[in-house]
Coordinates of C-alpha atoms in Angstrom, one line a residue:
M1122 CA 21.3 -2.0 19.6
A1123 CA 18.5 -4.6 20.2
N1124 CA 20.7 -7.4 19.0
L1125 CA 23.7 -6.1 20.9
V1126 CA 21.8 -5.7 24.2
S1127 CA 20.4 -9.2 23.8
V1128 CA 23.8 -10.8 23.2
L1129 CA 25.2 -8.9 26.2
V1130 CA 22.5 -10.1 28.5
H1131 CA 23.0 -13.7 27.6
C1132 CA 26.8 -13.4 27.5
D1133 CA 27.5 -11.5 30.7
T1134 CA 31.0 -12.9 31.1
R1135 CA 33.8 -11.6 28.9
G1136 CA 35.3 -14.4 26.9
S1137 CA 31.8 -15.8 26.0
E1138 CA 31.2 -17.1 22.5
V1139 CA 28.3 -16.8 20.2
I1140 CA 27.5 -19.2 17.3
L1141 CA 26.0 -17.3 14.4
G1142 CA 25.8 -17.4 10.6
D1143 CA 28.8 -16.2 8.5
N1144 CA 26.4 -14.1 6.4
S1145 CA 24.2 -12.8 9.2
H1146 CA 23.4 -9.2 9.9
K1147 CA 24.9 -9.4 13.4
H1148 CA 28.2 -10.6 12.0
I1149 CA 28.6 -8.4 9.0
Y1150 CA 26.7 -5.1 9.6
E1151 CA 26.7 -4.4 13.4
N1152 CA 30.2 -3.0 13.7
G1153 CA 31.6 -5.9 15.7
G1154 CA 29.8 -4.5 18.7
M1155 CA 29.6 -7.8 20.7
S1156 CA 33.4 -8.0 20.6
T1157 CA 34.2 -4.3 21.0
I1158 CA 31.8 -3.6 23.8
G1159 CA 31.1 -7.0 25.4
G1160 CA 34.3 -9.0 24.9
V1161 CA 32.2 -11.6 23.2
H1162 CA 33.7 -13.8 20.5
P1163 CA 31.7 -14.7 17.4
W1164 CA 32.1 -18.2 16.0
T1165 CA 30.7 -18.3 12.5
V1166 CA 29.0 -21.3 10.8
H1167 CA 28.3 -21.3 7.1
N1168 CA 24.9 -19.9 6.1
N1169 CA 23.1 -22.0 3.4
P1170 CA 21.3 -20.1 0.6
D1171 CA 18.0 -20.5 2.6
G1172 CA 19.5 -18.7 5.6
T1173 CA 19.9 -21.8 7.7
M1174 CA 23.0 -23.3 9.3
D1175 CA 23.4 -27.0 9.2
I1176 CA 22.4 -28.5 12.6
D1177 CA 25.5 -30.8 12.7
K1178 CA 27.7 -27.8 12.0
I1179 CA 26.1 -25.8 14.9
V1180 CA 26.7 -28.8 17.2
A1181 CA 30.3 -29.1 16.0
A1182 CA 30.9 -25.4 16.8
I1183 CA 29.9 -25.8 20.5
R1184 CA 33.0 -25.7 22.7
H1185 CA 33.7 -28.7 24.9
P1186 CA 32.9 -27.7 28.5
N1187 CA 36.4 -28.8 29.6
G1188 CA 38.2 -26.5 27.2
G1189 CA 37.8 -23.3 29.2
L1190 CA 41.5 -23.0 29.7
C1191 CA 42.2 -22.5 26.0
Y1192 CA 38.9 -21.6 24.4
P1193 CA 36.0 -19.2 24.7
T1194 CA 32.9 -20.5 26.4
T1195 CA 29.9 -21.1 24.1
R1196 CA 26.8 -19.4 25.6
L1197 CA 24.5 -18.4 22.8
I1198 CA 23.3 -19.4 19.3
C1199 CA 21.8 -16.7 17.0
L1200 CA 19.4 -17.1 14.1
E1201 CA 18.0 -14.5 11.7
N1202 CA 14.5 -14.6 10.4
T1203 CA 13.8 -13.5 7.8
H1204 CA 17.4 -13.6 6.5
G1205 CA 18.3 -10.3 4.9
N1206 CA 21.4 -11.3 2.9
Y1207 CA 19.5 -14.1 1.3
G1208 CA 16.6 -12.0 0.0
G1209 CA 14.2 -12.3 3.0
K1210 CA 14.2 -16.1 3.2
C1211 CA 12.1 -17.6 6.0
L1212 CA 13.4 -20.0 8.6
S1213 CA 10.7 -22.6 9.3
V1214 CA 9.3 -23.3 12.7
E1215 CA 10.6 -26.9 12.4
Y1216 CA 14.1 -25.7 11.9
T1217 CA 13.9 -23.1 14.6
D1218 CA 12.6 -25.8 17.0
K1219 CA 15.6 -28.1 16.2
V1220 CA 18.1 -25.3 16.9
G1221 CA 16.2 -24.6 20.1
E1222 CA 16.6 -28.3 21.1
V1223 CA 20.3 -28.1 20.4
A1224 CA 20.7 -25.0 22.6
K1225 CA 18.7 -26.5 25.4
T1226 CA 20.6 -29.8 25.3
H1227 CA 23.9 -28.0 25.6
G1228 CA 22.8 -25.5 28.2
L1229 CA 22.9 -22.6 25.8
K1230 CA 20.5 -19.7 25.0
L1231 CA 18.9 -19.0 21.6
H1232 CA 18.4 -15.5 20.3
I1233 CA 16.5 -14.7 17.1
D1234 CA 17.2 -11.6 15.1
G1235 CA 13.6 -11.1 14.1
A1236 CA 13.9 -7.8 12.4
R1237 CA 11.3 -9.0 9.9
I1238 CA 9.8 -11.8 12.0
F1239 CA 6.2 -10.6 11.1
N1240 CA 7.0 -11.1 7.4
A1241 CA 8.2 -14.6 8.1
S1242 CA 5.1 -15.3 10.2
V1243 CA 2.8 -14.1 7.4
A1244 CA 4.7 -15.9 4.6
L1245 CA 4.8 -19.2 6.5
G1246 CA 1.3 -19.0 7.9
V1247 CA 2.6 -19.5 11.4
P1248 CA 1.8 -17.2 14.4
V1249 CA 4.7 -15.2 15.6
D1250 CA 4.6 -16.5 19.1
R1251 CA 4.8 -20.1 17.8
L1252 CA 7.5 -19.3 15.3
V1253 CA 9.8 -18.0 18.1
R1254 CA 8.7 -20.4 20.9
A1255 CA 12.1 -22.1 21.1
A1256 CA 13.9 -18.8 21.6
D1257 CA 15.1 -17.2 24.8
S1258 CA 15.0 -13.7 23.3
V1259 CA 13.8 -12.0 20.0
S1260 CA 14.6 -8.6 18.5
V1261 CA 11.9 -7.1 16.3
C1262 CA 12.3 -4.1 14.1
L1263 CA 9.1 -1.9 13.9
S1264 CA 10.3 0.2 11.0
K1265 CA 11.2 -2.4 8.3
G1266 CA 8.2 -4.5 7.3
L1267 CA 5.8 -2.7 9.7
G1268 CA 6.4 0.8 8.5
A1269 CA 6.9 2.7 11.8
P1270 CA 9.2 5.7 11.4
V1271 CA 11.8 4.3 13.9
G1272 CA 12.2 1.7 16.6
S1273 CA 13.0 -1.9 17.6
V1274 CA 11.9 -3.9 20.6
I1275 CA 13.3 -7.0 22.3
V1276 CA 11.2 -9.7 23.8
G1277 CA 12.3 -12.1 26.6
T1278 CA 11.6 -13.1 30.2
K1279 CA 11.0 -10.5 32.9
D1280 CA 14.5 -11.1 34.3
F1281 CA 16.0 -10.8 30.8
I1282 CA 14.2 -7.5 30.1
E1283 CA 15.3 -6.0 33.5
K1284 CA 18.9 -6.6 32.6
A1285 CA 18.3 -5.4 29.1
K1286 CA 17.0 -2.1 30.3
I1287 CA 20.2 -1.5 32.3
L1288 CA 22.4 -2.3 29.3
R1289 CA 20.2 -0.1 27.0
K1290 CA 20.8 2.8 29.3
T1291 CA 24.6 2.0 29.4
L1292 CA 24.7 2.1 25.6
G1293 CA 23.0 5.5 25.5
G1294 CA 19.6 4.1 24.5
G1295 CA 17.5 5.6 27.3
M1296 CA 15.0 8.1 25.9
R1297 CA 12.5 10.4 27.5
Q1298 CA 9.2 11.6 25.9
V1299 CA 9.3 8.6 23.6
G1300 CA 5.5 8.2 23.6
V1301 CA 5.1 9.7 20.2
L1302 CA 7.4 7.0 18.7
C1303 CA 5.6 4.3 20.7
A1304 CA 2.3 5.5 19.3
A1305 CA 3.5 5.2 15.7
A1306 CA 5.0 1.8 16.4
H1307 CA 1.7 0.7 17.9
V1308 CA -0.1 1.7 14.7
G1309 CA 2.5 -0.3 12.7
V1310 CA 1.8 -3.5 14.8
R1311 CA -1.9 -2.9 14.9
D1312 CA -2.6 -2.0 11.3
T1313 CA 0.2 -3.2 9.1
V1314 CA 0.6 -6.8 9.8
G1315 CA -2.6 -7.5 7.9
K1316 CA -1.1 -5.8 4.8
L1317 CA 2.2 -7.8 4.7
A1318 CA 0.8 -10.5 2.5
D1319 CA 0.1 -7.9 -0.2
D1320 CA 3.6 -6.5 0.2
H1321 CA 4.9 -10.0 -0.5
R1322 CA 2.6 -10.3 -3.5
R1323 CA 3.9 -7.0 -4.9
A1324 CA 7.5 -8.1 -4.4
K1325 CA 6.8 -11.2 -6.5
V1326 CA 5.2 -9.0 -9.2
L1327 CA 8.2 -6.7 -9.2
A1328 CA 10.6 -9.7 -9.4
D1329 CA 8.6 -11.2 -12.3
G1330 CA 8.8 -7.8 -14.2
L1331 CA 12.5 -7.3 -13.5
E1332 CA 13.2 -10.9 -14.8
K1333 CA 11.7 -9.9 -18.2
I1334 CA 14.3 -7.2 -18.7
K1335 CA 17.1 -8.8 -20.6
Q1336 CA 19.9 -6.7 -18.9
L1337 CA 18.8 -8.0 -15.5
T1338 CA 18.4 -11.3 -13.7
V1339 CA 16.4 -12.3 -10.7
D1340 CA 16.3 -15.5 -8.7
L1341 CA 12.6 -15.8 -8.5
T1342 CA 12.7 -18.6 -6.0
S1343 CA 14.4 -16.3 -3.5
V1344 CA 11.5 -13.9 -3.3
E1345 CA 9.6 -15.2 -0.3
T1346 CA 8.7 -12.0 1.5
N1347 CA 9.2 -8.3 0.9
M1348 CA 12.8 -8.2 -0.5
V1349 CA 13.9 -8.3 -4.2
Y1350 CA 17.5 -8.7 -5.2
F1351 CA 18.5 -8.5 -8.8
D1352 CA 21.8 -8.6 -10.7
I1353 CA 22.8 -6.5 -13.7
T1354 CA 24.1 -8.7 -16.5
D1355 CA 24.9 -5.9 -19.0
P1356 CA 28.5 -4.7 -18.4
L1357 CA 27.6 -1.3 -19.9
I1358 CA 25.2 -0.6 -17.0
S1359 CA 26.8 0.2 -13.6
P1360 CA 24.8 0.0 -10.4
G1361 CA 25.6 3.6 -9.7
K1362 CA 24.3 4.7 -13.1
L1363 CA 21.2 2.7 -12.7
C1364 CA 20.5 4.3 -9.3
Q1365 CA 20.9 7.7 -10.9
V1366 CA 18.4 7.0 -13.7
L1367 CA 15.9 5.5 -11.3
E1368 CA 16.2 8.5 -9.0
Q1369 CA 15.4 10.8 -11.9
R1370 CA 12.2 8.9 -12.1
N1371 CA 11.4 9.2 -8.4
V1372 CA 12.5 5.6 -7.6
L1373 CA 15.1 5.2 -4.9
A1374 CA 17.4 2.2 -5.1
M1375 CA 20.4 1.0 -3.3
A1376 CA 23.4 -0.5 -5.1
E1377 CA 25.1 -3.4 -3.4
A1378 CA 28.8 -2.8 -3.2
V1379 CA 29.7 -5.1 -0.4
E1380 CA 32.4 -7.1 -2.2
E1381 CA 34.0 -3.9 -3.4
I1382 CA 33.9 -2.4 0.1
L1383 CA 35.5 -5.5 1.6
S1384 CA 38.2 -5.6 -1.0
G1385 CA 38.9 -1.8 -0.6
N1386 CA 38.2 -1.2 -4.3
A1387 CA 35.0 0.7 -4.0
K1388 CA 34.9 4.0 -5.9
S1389 CA 33.5 7.0 -4.1
E1390 CA 31.2 7.8 -7.1
H1391 CA 29.7 4.3 -6.9
L1392 CA 29.1 4.6 -3.2
T1393 CA 27.7 8.1 -3.5
N1394 CA 25.3 7.2 -6.2
G1395 CA 24.3 3.9 -4.6
L1396 CA 24.8 3.4 -0.9
T1397 CA 25.1 6.9 0.5
A1398 CA 22.8 9.1 -1.5
N1399 CA 19.8 6.8 -1.0
S1400 CA 19.2 6.0 2.6
Y1401 CA 18.9 2.4 3.9
G1402 CA 15.3 1.6 4.2
N1403 CA 14.2 3.4 1.0

């Protein structure tokens, strides 16, 4: 909802267009909400393995201002930091600033999906406020790296937030007696940021250990923050079976079945053992 509300504030005219990565969370995992609810058209640019989009490709995707009769109107560029589908890769402040310059030059807004922005800040050694200075809005998840039980926030100008509050209510996000959730979120921000570096260290230790198992392979260079992706190289071991064995040992894992889901060939057993039985976030 944080990303959707942000997009809808910036693209308050139906027929607006958003430039975003083809492997971004907003494009793949958010139910097409910007199109379904906001009438906003996504224009995807190829994501590189480090989570970036080439600057020249972003510029090329911006619609000509005189093309309004035939084309959507570009109003927003979206980045993701860290980038989930590339194992928690961090976007540098230099790159973010360059995208911000492009947006400003063309009269566009820049939104950052910063679900794990504190992880990026710690890994890069750059304060969060400096890392997102070029952005017009940022969404931050308080339950991923920071460990709160639930909750996300969005950050922007006073005018942006006033509009966002109305849209949040429209989308069913208004909550009463929410102080207990805010209290837990406050603890996460106050006490957990200082522990993220150790999370990153542990992730690298885990990746190193997994790489030593001959039936598995890990791209060690991709482990920059708190996410570890590995592939099973032994055809006799299925992701679903591995999840079952791990669960018997009190380790919850999630099998990636994205390609099978998209092709319509996913077996229910595979999904039950991998994606459904073990909740996202475990």
